[in-house]
mmCIF file of C-alpha atoms and ligand atoms in Angstrom:
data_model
loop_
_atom_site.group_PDB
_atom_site.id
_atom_site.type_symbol
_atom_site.label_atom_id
_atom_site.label_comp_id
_atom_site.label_asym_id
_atom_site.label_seq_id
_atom_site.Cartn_x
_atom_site.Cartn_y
_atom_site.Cartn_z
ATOM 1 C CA UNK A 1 11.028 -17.030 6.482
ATOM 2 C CA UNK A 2 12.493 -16.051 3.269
ATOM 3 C CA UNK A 3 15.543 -18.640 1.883
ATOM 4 C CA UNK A 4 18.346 -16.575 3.922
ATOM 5 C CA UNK A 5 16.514 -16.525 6.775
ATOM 6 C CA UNK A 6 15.262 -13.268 6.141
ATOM 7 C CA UNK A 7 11.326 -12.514 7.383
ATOM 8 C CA UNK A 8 9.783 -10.767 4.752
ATOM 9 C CA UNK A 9 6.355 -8.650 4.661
ATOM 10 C CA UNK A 10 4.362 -7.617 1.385
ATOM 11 C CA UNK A 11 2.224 -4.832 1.820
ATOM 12 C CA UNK A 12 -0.201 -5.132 -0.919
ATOM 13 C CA UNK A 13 -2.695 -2.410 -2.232
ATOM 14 C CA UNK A 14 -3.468 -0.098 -5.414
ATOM 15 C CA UNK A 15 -1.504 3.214 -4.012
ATOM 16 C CA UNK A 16 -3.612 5.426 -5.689
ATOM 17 C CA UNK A 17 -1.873 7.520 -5.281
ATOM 18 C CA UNK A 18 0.571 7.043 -2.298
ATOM 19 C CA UNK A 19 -0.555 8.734 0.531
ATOM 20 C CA UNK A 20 1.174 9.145 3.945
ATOM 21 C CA UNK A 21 -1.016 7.121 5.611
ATOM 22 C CA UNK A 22 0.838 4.172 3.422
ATOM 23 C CA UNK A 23 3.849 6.089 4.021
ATOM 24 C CA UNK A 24 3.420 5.620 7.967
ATOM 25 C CA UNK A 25 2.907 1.652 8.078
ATOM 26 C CA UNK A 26 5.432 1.399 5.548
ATOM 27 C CA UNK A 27 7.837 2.814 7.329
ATOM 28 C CA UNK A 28 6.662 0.964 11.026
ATOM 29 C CA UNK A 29 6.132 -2.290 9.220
ATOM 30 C CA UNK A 30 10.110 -1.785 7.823
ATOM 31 C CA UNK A 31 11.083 -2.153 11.689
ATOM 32 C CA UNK A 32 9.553 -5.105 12.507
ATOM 33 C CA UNK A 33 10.156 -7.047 9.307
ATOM 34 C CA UNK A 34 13.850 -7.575 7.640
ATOM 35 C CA UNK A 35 12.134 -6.578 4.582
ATOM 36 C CA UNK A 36 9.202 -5.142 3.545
ATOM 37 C CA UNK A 37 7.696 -5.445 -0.310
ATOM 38 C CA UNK A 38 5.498 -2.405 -1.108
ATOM 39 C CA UNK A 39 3.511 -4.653 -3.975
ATOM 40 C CA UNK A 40 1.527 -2.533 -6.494
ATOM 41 C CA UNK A 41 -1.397 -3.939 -8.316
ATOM 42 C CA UNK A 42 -1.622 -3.851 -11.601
ATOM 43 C CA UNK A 43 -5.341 -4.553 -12.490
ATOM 44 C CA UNK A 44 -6.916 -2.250 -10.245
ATOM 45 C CA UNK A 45 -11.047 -2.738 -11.176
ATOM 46 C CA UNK A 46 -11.897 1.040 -11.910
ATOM 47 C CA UNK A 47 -9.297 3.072 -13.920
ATOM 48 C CA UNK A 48 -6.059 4.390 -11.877
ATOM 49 C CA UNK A 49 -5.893 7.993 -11.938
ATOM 50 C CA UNK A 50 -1.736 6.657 -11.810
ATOM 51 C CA UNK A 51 -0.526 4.040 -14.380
ATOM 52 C CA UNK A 52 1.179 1.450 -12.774
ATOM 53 C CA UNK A 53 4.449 2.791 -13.999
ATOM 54 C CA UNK A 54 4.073 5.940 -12.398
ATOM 55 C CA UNK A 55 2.578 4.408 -9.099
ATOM 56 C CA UNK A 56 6.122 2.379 -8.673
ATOM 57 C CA UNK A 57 8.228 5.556 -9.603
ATOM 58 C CA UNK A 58 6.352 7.585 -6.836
ATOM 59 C CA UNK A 59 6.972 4.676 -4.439
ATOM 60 C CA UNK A 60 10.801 4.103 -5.812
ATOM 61 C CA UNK A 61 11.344 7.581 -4.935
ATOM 62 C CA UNK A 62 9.797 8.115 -1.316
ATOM 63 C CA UNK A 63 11.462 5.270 -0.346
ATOM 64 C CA UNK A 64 14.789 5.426 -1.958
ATOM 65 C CA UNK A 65 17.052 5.760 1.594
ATOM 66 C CA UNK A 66 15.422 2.925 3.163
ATOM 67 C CA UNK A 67 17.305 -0.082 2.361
ATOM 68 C CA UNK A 68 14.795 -2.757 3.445
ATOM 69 C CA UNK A 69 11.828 -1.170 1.553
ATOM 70 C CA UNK A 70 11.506 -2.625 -1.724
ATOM 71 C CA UNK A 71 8.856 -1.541 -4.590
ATOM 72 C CA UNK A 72 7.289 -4.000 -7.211
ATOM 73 C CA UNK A 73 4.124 -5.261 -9.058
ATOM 74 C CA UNK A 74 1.861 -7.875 -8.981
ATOM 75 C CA UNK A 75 -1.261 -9.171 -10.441
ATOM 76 C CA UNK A 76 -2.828 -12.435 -9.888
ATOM 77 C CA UNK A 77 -3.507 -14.134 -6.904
ATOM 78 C CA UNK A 78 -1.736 -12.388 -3.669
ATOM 79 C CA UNK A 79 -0.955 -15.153 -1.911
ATOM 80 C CA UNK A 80 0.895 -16.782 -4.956
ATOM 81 C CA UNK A 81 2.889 -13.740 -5.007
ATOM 82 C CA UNK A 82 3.777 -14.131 -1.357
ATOM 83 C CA UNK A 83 5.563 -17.443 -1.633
ATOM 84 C CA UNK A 84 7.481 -16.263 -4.579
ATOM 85 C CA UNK A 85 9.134 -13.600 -2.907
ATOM 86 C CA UNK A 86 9.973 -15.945 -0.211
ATOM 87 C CA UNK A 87 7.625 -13.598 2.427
ATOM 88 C CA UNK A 88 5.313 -15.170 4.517
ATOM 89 C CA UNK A 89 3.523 -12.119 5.892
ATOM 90 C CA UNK A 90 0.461 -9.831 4.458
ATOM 91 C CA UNK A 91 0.401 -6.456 5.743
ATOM 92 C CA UNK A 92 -2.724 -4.593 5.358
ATOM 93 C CA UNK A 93 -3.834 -1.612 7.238
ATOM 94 C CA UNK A 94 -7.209 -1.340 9.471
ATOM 95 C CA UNK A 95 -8.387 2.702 9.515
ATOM 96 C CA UNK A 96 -11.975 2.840 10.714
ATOM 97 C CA UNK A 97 -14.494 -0.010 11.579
ATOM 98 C CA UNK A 98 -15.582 0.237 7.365
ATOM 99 C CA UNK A 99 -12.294 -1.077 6.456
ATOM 100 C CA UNK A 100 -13.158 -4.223 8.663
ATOM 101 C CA UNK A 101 -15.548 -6.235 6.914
ATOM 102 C CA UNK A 102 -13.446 -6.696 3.319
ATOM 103 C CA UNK A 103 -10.293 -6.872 5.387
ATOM 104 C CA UNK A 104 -11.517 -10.204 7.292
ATOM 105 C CA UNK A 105 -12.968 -11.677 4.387
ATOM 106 C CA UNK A 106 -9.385 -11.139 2.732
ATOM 107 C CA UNK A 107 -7.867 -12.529 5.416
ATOM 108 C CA UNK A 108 -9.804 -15.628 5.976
ATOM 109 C CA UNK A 109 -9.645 -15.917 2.272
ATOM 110 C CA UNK A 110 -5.689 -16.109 1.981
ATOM 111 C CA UNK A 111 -5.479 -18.139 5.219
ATOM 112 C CA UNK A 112 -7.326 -20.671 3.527
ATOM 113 C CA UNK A 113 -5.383 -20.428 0.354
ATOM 114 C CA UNK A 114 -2.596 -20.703 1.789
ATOM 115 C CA UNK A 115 -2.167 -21.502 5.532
ATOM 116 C CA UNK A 116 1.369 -20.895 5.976
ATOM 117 C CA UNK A 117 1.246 -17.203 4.847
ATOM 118 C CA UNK A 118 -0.390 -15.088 7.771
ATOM 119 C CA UNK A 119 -2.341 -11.563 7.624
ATOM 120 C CA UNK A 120 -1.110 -8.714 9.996
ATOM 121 C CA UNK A 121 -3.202 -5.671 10.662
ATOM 122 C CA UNK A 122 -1.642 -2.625 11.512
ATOM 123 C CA UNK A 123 -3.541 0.699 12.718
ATOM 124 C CA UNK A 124 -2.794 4.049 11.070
ATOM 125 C CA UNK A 125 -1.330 6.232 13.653
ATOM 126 C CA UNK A 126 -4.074 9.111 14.308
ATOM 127 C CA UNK A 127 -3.658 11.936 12.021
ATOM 128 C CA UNK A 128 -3.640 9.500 8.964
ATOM 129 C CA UNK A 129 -6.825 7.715 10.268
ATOM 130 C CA UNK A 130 -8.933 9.266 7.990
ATOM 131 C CA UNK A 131 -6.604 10.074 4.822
ATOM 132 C CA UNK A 132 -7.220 7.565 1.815
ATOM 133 C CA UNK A 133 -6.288 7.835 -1.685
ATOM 134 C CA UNK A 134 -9.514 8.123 -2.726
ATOM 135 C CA UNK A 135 -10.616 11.324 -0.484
ATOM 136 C CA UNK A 136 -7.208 12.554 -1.351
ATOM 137 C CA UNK A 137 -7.691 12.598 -4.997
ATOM 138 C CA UNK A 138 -11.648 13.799 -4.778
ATOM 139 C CA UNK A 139 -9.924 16.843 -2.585
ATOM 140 C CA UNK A 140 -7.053 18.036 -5.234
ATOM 141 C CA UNK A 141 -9.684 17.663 -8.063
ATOM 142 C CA UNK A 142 -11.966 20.201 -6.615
ATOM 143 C CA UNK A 143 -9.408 22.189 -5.776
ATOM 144 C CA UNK A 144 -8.059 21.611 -2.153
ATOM 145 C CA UNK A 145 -5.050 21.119 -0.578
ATOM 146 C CA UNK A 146 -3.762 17.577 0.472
ATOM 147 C CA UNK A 147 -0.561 19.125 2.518
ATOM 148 C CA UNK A 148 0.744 17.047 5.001
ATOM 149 C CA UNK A 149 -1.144 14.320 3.749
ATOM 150 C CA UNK A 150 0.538 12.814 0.809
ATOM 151 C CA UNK A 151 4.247 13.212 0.268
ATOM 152 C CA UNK A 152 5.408 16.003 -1.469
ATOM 153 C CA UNK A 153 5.747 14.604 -5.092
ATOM 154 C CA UNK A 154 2.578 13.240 -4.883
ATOM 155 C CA UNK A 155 1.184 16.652 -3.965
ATOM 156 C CA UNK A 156 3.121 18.219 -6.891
ATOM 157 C CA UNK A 157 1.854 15.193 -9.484
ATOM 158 C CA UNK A 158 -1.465 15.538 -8.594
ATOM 159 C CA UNK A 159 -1.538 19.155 -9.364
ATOM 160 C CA UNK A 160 -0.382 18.455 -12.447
ATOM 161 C CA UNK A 161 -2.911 15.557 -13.141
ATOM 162 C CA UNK A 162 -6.166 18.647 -12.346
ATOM 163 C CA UNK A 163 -3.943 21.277 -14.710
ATOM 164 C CA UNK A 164 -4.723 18.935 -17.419
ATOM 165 C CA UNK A 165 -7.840 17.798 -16.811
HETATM 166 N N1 ADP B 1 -4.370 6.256 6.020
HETATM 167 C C1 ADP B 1 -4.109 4.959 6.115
HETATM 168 N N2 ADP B 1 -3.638 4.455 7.272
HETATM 169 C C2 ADP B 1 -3.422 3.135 7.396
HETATM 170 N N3 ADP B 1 -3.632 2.229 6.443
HETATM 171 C C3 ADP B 1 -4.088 2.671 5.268
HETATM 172 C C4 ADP B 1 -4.348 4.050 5.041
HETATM 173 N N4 ADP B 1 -4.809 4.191 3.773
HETATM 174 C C5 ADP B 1 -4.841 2.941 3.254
HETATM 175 N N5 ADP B 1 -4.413 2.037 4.144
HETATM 176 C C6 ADP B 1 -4.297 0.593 3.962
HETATM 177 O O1 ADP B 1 -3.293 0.338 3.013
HETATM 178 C C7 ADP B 1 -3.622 -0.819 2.259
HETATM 179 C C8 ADP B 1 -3.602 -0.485 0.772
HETATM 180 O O2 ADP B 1 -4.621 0.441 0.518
HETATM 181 P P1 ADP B 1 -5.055 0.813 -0.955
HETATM 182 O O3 ADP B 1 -3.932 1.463 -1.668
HETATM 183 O O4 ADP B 1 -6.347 1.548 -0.874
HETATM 184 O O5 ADP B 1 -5.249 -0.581 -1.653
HETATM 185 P P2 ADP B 1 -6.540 -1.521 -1.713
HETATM 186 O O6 ADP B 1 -7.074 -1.265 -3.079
HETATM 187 O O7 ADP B 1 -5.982 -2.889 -1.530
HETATM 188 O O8 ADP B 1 -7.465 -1.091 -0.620
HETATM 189 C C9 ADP B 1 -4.984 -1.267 2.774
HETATM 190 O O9 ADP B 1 -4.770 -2.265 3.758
HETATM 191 C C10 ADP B 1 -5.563 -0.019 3.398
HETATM 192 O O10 ADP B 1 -6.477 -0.329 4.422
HETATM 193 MG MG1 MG B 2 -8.455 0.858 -0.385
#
């Protein structure tokens, strides 16, 4: 429980971009939790195709009515970050049997960093089972569309990002 009582969920991951899939158990999560912390990270390994800047301002913006959806960084270690914003919950999402393996060794990991904070696995409702950021962006870049799958200024930035590649 956060310090007024508040239960509060961070759903970390490198929104690469944003895709509805996120979208979807961002939105659930936000009605099971007080509040939920979209947390971007900052070091992802490989280079973003989206600085961290512009992966908060996409986020910022899709979720801009809901009240109890905040956006924000991180870097270091997650479950550090959880205790400072007072949350005590990890949301990750769990797409297809390949997600499984890293996701439990996360899991355990945290859990034995830090016993009090506790790992919740939500499943992507089924036409965003097989969407990820990474097929989305391989699609755009060879010229597809990615309708329906990503919100629309997503769609419209990553249009942009092939014009000028
Ligand atoms: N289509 C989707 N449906 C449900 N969960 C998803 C979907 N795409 C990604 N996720 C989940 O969202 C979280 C963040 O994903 P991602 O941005 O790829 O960050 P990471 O680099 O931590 O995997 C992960 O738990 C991932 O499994
Ligand atoms: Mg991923």
């Amino acid at each position: 429980m956060g310090s007024n009582g508040e239960r509060v969920a961070v759903y970390p991951g490198s929104f690469d971009p944003l895709t509805n899939g996120h979208v979807d158990i961002i939105l659930r999560g936000s009605k099971i939790f007080d509040r939920i912390v979209v947390a971007i990270l900052e070091n992802v390994e490989k280079t973003p195709l989206f600085g961290l800047e512009e992966r908060i301002e996409i986020a910022r913006e899709v979720f801009k009515q809901q009240s109890n959806v905040e956006v924000d960084e991180f870097g270091g270690l997650l479950v550090d970050y959880v205790e400072q914003r007072g949350a005590d919950v990890i949301v990750r999402g769990l797409r297809a049997i390949s997600d499984f393996e890293y996701e439990l060794q996360m899991a355990l990991m945290n859990h034995r960093l830090n016993p009090q904070v506790e790992t919740i696995f939500m499943m992507p409702t089924e036409p965003y089972t097989y969407v990820s950021s990474k097929l989305v962006k391989e699609v755009v870049m060879l010229g597809g569309s990615v309708s329906g799958l990503v919100p629309k200024t997503v769609e419209r930035l990553l249009r942009k990002k092939r014009a000028s590649s």
